[in-house]
Amino acid sequence: GDSVTQMEGPVTLSEEAFLTINCTYTATGYPSLFWYVQYPGEGLQLLLKATKADDKGSNKGFEATYRKETTSFHLEKGSVQVSDSAVYFCALRLSEKLVFGKGTKLTVNP
Amino acid sequence: NAGVTQTPKFRILKIGQSMTLQCTQDMNHNYMYWYRQDPGMGLKLIYYSVGAGITDKGEVPNGYNVSRSTTEDFPLRLELAAPSQTSVYFCASSYSRAGSTDTQYFGPGTRLTVL
């Protein structure tokens, strides 16, 4: 079935470090891909999305490119801030349902 | 707009008790969803609804029931609570139509403990 695999966390970085969180997927069709972020004590919020191959989603300094050839959607940010500390979920969407990865917890220290 | 609201925020149940988790959205979304999030895991879909009067099972529906009598409300019912249902429950909604990719908006969650 359809699935999403994210890199295991937790990830701990210093402020201004470069961030990569890997995400790969398995799907029978051509899914849309998403990154959601969950701040402590809150629900999930959409961070960015891409709907077709080679699309790049971006928001708040985060970027991810839909790579069909490697079935990947890695999340990157050039310089993280303490306020980026959260859990990040990669997800795919086929039809009306989302399939989530397990999440990667990011902690950014000052 | 309040978005997606959920009540209660926290609840402790004894084994065998029942309860209803409430979810309301004010965005006139046709699709609504219930997920559970277990520690260290992603979200798993319990039930979803594509419109008033229409519901369908997700990945983990056992032990739960839902109804959708209005566009705004999508309550989740636990009839006989079990410790395996200890989790954080999220409600979400989206406006979906054929061929479009729609963002799901999430509520703040309900943390349920069954003892």
Coordinates of C-alpha atoms in Angstrom, one line a residue:
Chain A
G1 CA 0.0 0.0 0.0
D2 CA 0.9 3.7 0.0
S3 CA 3.4 4.7 2.6
V4 CA 5.7 7.5 3.7
T5 CA 9.1 6.9 5.3
Q6 CA 10.9 9.7 7.2
M7 CA 14.3 9.9 8.8
E8 CA 14.3 8.9 12.4
G9 CA 14.6 11.6 15.0
P10 CA 15.1 13.4 17.1
V11 CA 17.3 15.9 15.4
T12 CA 19.1 18.5 17.4
L13 CA 20.8 21.5 15.8
S14 CA 22.3 24.8 16.8
E15 CA 20.7 28.0 15.6
E16 CA 21.6 29.0 12.0
A17 CA 22.6 25.4 11.1
F18 CA 21.4 23.8 7.9
L19 CA 18.5 21.4 8.1
T20 CA 17.6 18.4 6.0
I21 CA 14.8 16.0 6.9
N22 CA 14.6 13.1 4.5
C23 CA 11.3 11.8 3.2
T24 CA 10.6 9.0 0.7
Y25 CA 7.3 7.6 -0.4
T26 CA 5.7 4.6 -2.0
A27 CA 2.5 5.1 -4.0
T28 CA 0.6 3.4 -6.8
G29 CA -0.4 6.6 -8.5
Y30 CA 0.9 10.2 -8.7
P31 CA 0.3 11.6 -5.2
S32 CA 0.5 15.2 -4.0
L33 CA 3.1 15.6 -1.3
F34 CA 3.0 17.7 1.9
W35 CA 5.0 18.7 4.9
Y36 CA 3.1 19.5 8.1
V37 CA 4.5 21.0 11.2
Q38 CA 3.3 20.4 14.8
Y39 CA 4.4 22.9 17.4
P40 CA 4.2 21.7 21.1
G41 CA 0.7 21.4 22.3
E42 CA -0.9 22.3 19.0
G43 CA -2.5 20.6 16.0
L44 CA -0.8 20.1 12.6
Q45 CA -0.3 23.0 10.3
L46 CA 0.5 22.8 6.6
L47 CA 4.0 24.0 6.0
L48 CA 4.3 23.4 2.2
K49 CA 3.1 21.2 -0.6
A50 CA 3.8 20.1 -4.1
T51 CA 1.4 18.6 -6.5
K52 CA 3.5 17.2 -9.4
A53 CA 7.0 16.1 -10.3
D54 CA 9.7 18.8 -10.1
D55 CA 7.4 21.2 -8.2
K56 CA 9.1 23.0 -5.4
G57 CA 7.1 23.9 -2.3
S58 CA 8.4 26.7 0.0
N59 CA 7.2 28.6 3.1
K60 CA 8.9 30.4 6.0
G61 CA 12.4 29.6 4.6
F62 CA 11.6 25.9 4.2
E63 CA 11.8 24.2 0.8
A64 CA 11.1 20.7 -0.6
T65 CA 11.2 19.5 -4.2
Y66 CA 9.0 16.7 -5.5
R67 CA 11.5 14.2 -7.1
K68 CA 9.6 11.5 -8.9
E69 CA 12.8 9.6 -10.0
T70 CA 13.9 9.1 -6.4
T71 CA 10.3 9.2 -4.9
S72 CA 11.5 11.7 -2.4
F73 CA 10.4 15.0 -0.9
H74 CA 13.2 16.1 1.4
L75 CA 12.6 19.2 3.6
E76 CA 15.4 21.7 3.8
K77 CA 16.1 25.0 5.5
G78 CA 19.3 27.0 5.2
S79 CA 19.4 28.6 8.7
V80 CA 17.1 27.2 11.4
Q81 CA 15.9 29.3 14.4
V82 CA 14.9 28.3 17.9
S83 CA 11.2 28.9 16.9
D84 CA 11.5 26.1 14.3
S85 CA 11.6 23.5 17.1
A86 CA 8.6 21.2 16.4
V87 CA 7.7 17.8 14.9
Y88 CA 7.7 17.7 11.1
F89 CA 5.5 15.2 9.2
C90 CA 5.8 14.2 5.6
A91 CA 2.5 13.1 4.0
L92 CA 1.2 12.0 0.6
R93 CA -2.3 12.4 -0.7
L94 CA -4.1 10.2 -3.2
S95 CA -7.8 10.7 -3.6
E96 CA -9.3 12.2 -0.4
K97 CA -7.0 10.7 2.2
L98 CA -3.6 11.7 3.7
V99 CA -0.9 9.1 4.6
F100 CA 1.6 10.4 7.1
G101 CA 5.1 9.5 8.1
K102 CA 6.0 8.9 11.7
G103 CA 7.2 12.4 12.2
T104 CA 10.7 13.9 13.0
K105 CA 11.2 15.9 16.1
L106 CA 13.5 18.9 15.6
T107 CA 15.1 20.8 18.5
V108 CA 17.0 23.9 17.8
N109 CA 19.3 25.2 20.6
P110 CA 20.4 28.9 20.9
Chain B
N1 CA -13.2 32.1 11.6
A2 CA -12.5 29.8 14.5
G3 CA -11.4 27.1 12.0
V4 CA -11.6 23.6 13.5
T5 CA -12.5 23.3 17.2
Q6 CA -12.4 20.2 19.4
T7 CA -13.7 19.5 22.8
P8 CA -12.7 18.5 25.4
K9 CA -8.9 19.2 25.4
F10 CA -8.2 16.4 27.9
R11 CA -10.2 13.5 29.3
I12 CA -9.5 10.5 31.5
L13 CA -11.8 7.5 31.1
K14 CA -12.2 4.2 32.9
I15 CA -12.2 1.0 31.0
G16 CA -15.7 0.3 29.6
Q17 CA -16.9 3.9 29.8
S18 CA -18.1 5.7 26.7
M19 CA -17.7 9.3 25.5
T20 CA -18.1 11.5 22.5
L21 CA -15.3 13.7 21.1
Q22 CA -16.7 16.8 19.5
C23 CA -15.5 18.5 16.4
T24 CA -16.8 21.6 14.6
Q25 CA -15.6 23.5 11.7
D26 CA -16.9 26.9 10.4
M27 CA -15.2 26.9 7.0
N28 CA -18.1 25.2 5.1
H29 CA -15.7 22.3 4.3
N30 CA -17.4 19.2 2.9
Y31 CA -14.7 16.7 4.0
M32 CA -14.0 15.9 7.6
Y33 CA -11.6 13.5 9.2
W34 CA -10.7 11.9 12.5
Y35 CA -7.1 10.8 13.2
R36 CA -5.3 9.3 16.2
Q37 CA -1.7 10.0 17.0
D38 CA 0.1 7.5 19.2
P39 CA 3.5 8.5 20.8
G40 CA 6.3 8.4 18.2
M41 CA 3.9 7.6 15.4
G42 CA 2.3 9.4 12.6
L43 CA -1.4 10.0 12.4
K44 CA -3.7 7.2 11.5
L45 CA -7.1 7.8 9.9
I46 CA -10.0 6.5 11.9
Y47 CA -13.0 7.7 9.9
Y48 CA -13.8 10.3 7.4
S49 CA -16.8 12.0 5.8
V50 CA -17.2 13.5 2.4
G51 CA -20.4 15.3 3.3
A52 CA -23.4 15.4 5.6
G53 CA -24.9 11.9 5.9
I54 CA -21.9 10.1 4.4
T55 CA -19.1 8.5 6.4
D56 CA -16.5 5.8 5.7
K57 CA -13.9 3.8 7.5
G58 CA -10.3 4.7 7.6
E59 CA -7.3 2.6 8.6
V60 CA -8.2 2.0 12.3
P61 CA -12.0 2.2 12.7
N62 CA -12.5 -0.6 15.3
G63 CA -13.9 0.6 18.6
Y64 CA -15.2 3.9 17.2
N65 CA -18.3 5.3 15.6
V66 CA -19.1 8.5 13.8
S67 CA -22.0 10.5 12.4
R68 CA -22.3 13.5 10.2
S69 CA -25.7 15.1 10.5
T70 CA -24.6 18.6 9.5
T71 CA -21.8 20.1 7.5
E72 CA -20.2 21.7 10.5
D73 CA -20.1 18.8 13.1
F74 CA -18.4 15.4 13.0
P75 CA -18.5 13.8 16.5
L76 CA -16.4 10.6 17.3
R77 CA -18.0 8.1 19.6
L78 CA -16.1 5.6 21.8
E79 CA -18.6 3.1 23.2
L80 CA -16.5 0.8 25.4
A81 CA -13.2 2.5 26.1
A82 CA -10.1 0.3 26.2
P83 CA -6.5 1.2 27.2
S84 CA -5.4 0.7 23.6
Q85 CA -7.5 3.8 22.8
T86 CA -5.2 6.1 24.9
S87 CA -4.0 8.5 22.3
V88 CA -4.3 12.1 21.0
Y89 CA -7.2 12.6 18.6
F90 CA -7.2 15.1 15.9
C91 CA -10.1 16.3 13.8
A92 CA -9.5 17.9 10.4
S93 CA -11.4 19.3 7.5
S94 CA -10.9 20.2 3.9
Y95 CA -12.8 21.5 0.9
S96 CA -12.3 18.9 -1.8
R97 CA -13.6 18.6 -5.3
A98 CA -12.6 16.4 -8.2
G99 CA -9.1 17.1 -9.5
S100 CA -8.1 19.6 -6.8
T101 CA -5.6 19.2 -4.1
D102 CA -6.9 20.6 -0.9
T103 CA -5.2 21.5 2.4
Q104 CA -6.5 19.7 5.5
Y105 CA -7.0 22.0 8.5
F106 CA -6.5 20.5 11.9
G107 CA -8.0 21.1 15.3
P108 CA -5.8 21.4 18.4
G109 CA -6.5 17.8 19.5
T110 CA -8.0 15.9 22.4
R111 CA -5.7 14.0 24.7
L112 CA -7.5 10.9 26.0
T113 CA -6.3 8.5 28.6
V114 CA -8.1 5.2 29.4
L115 CA -7.2 3.6 32.7

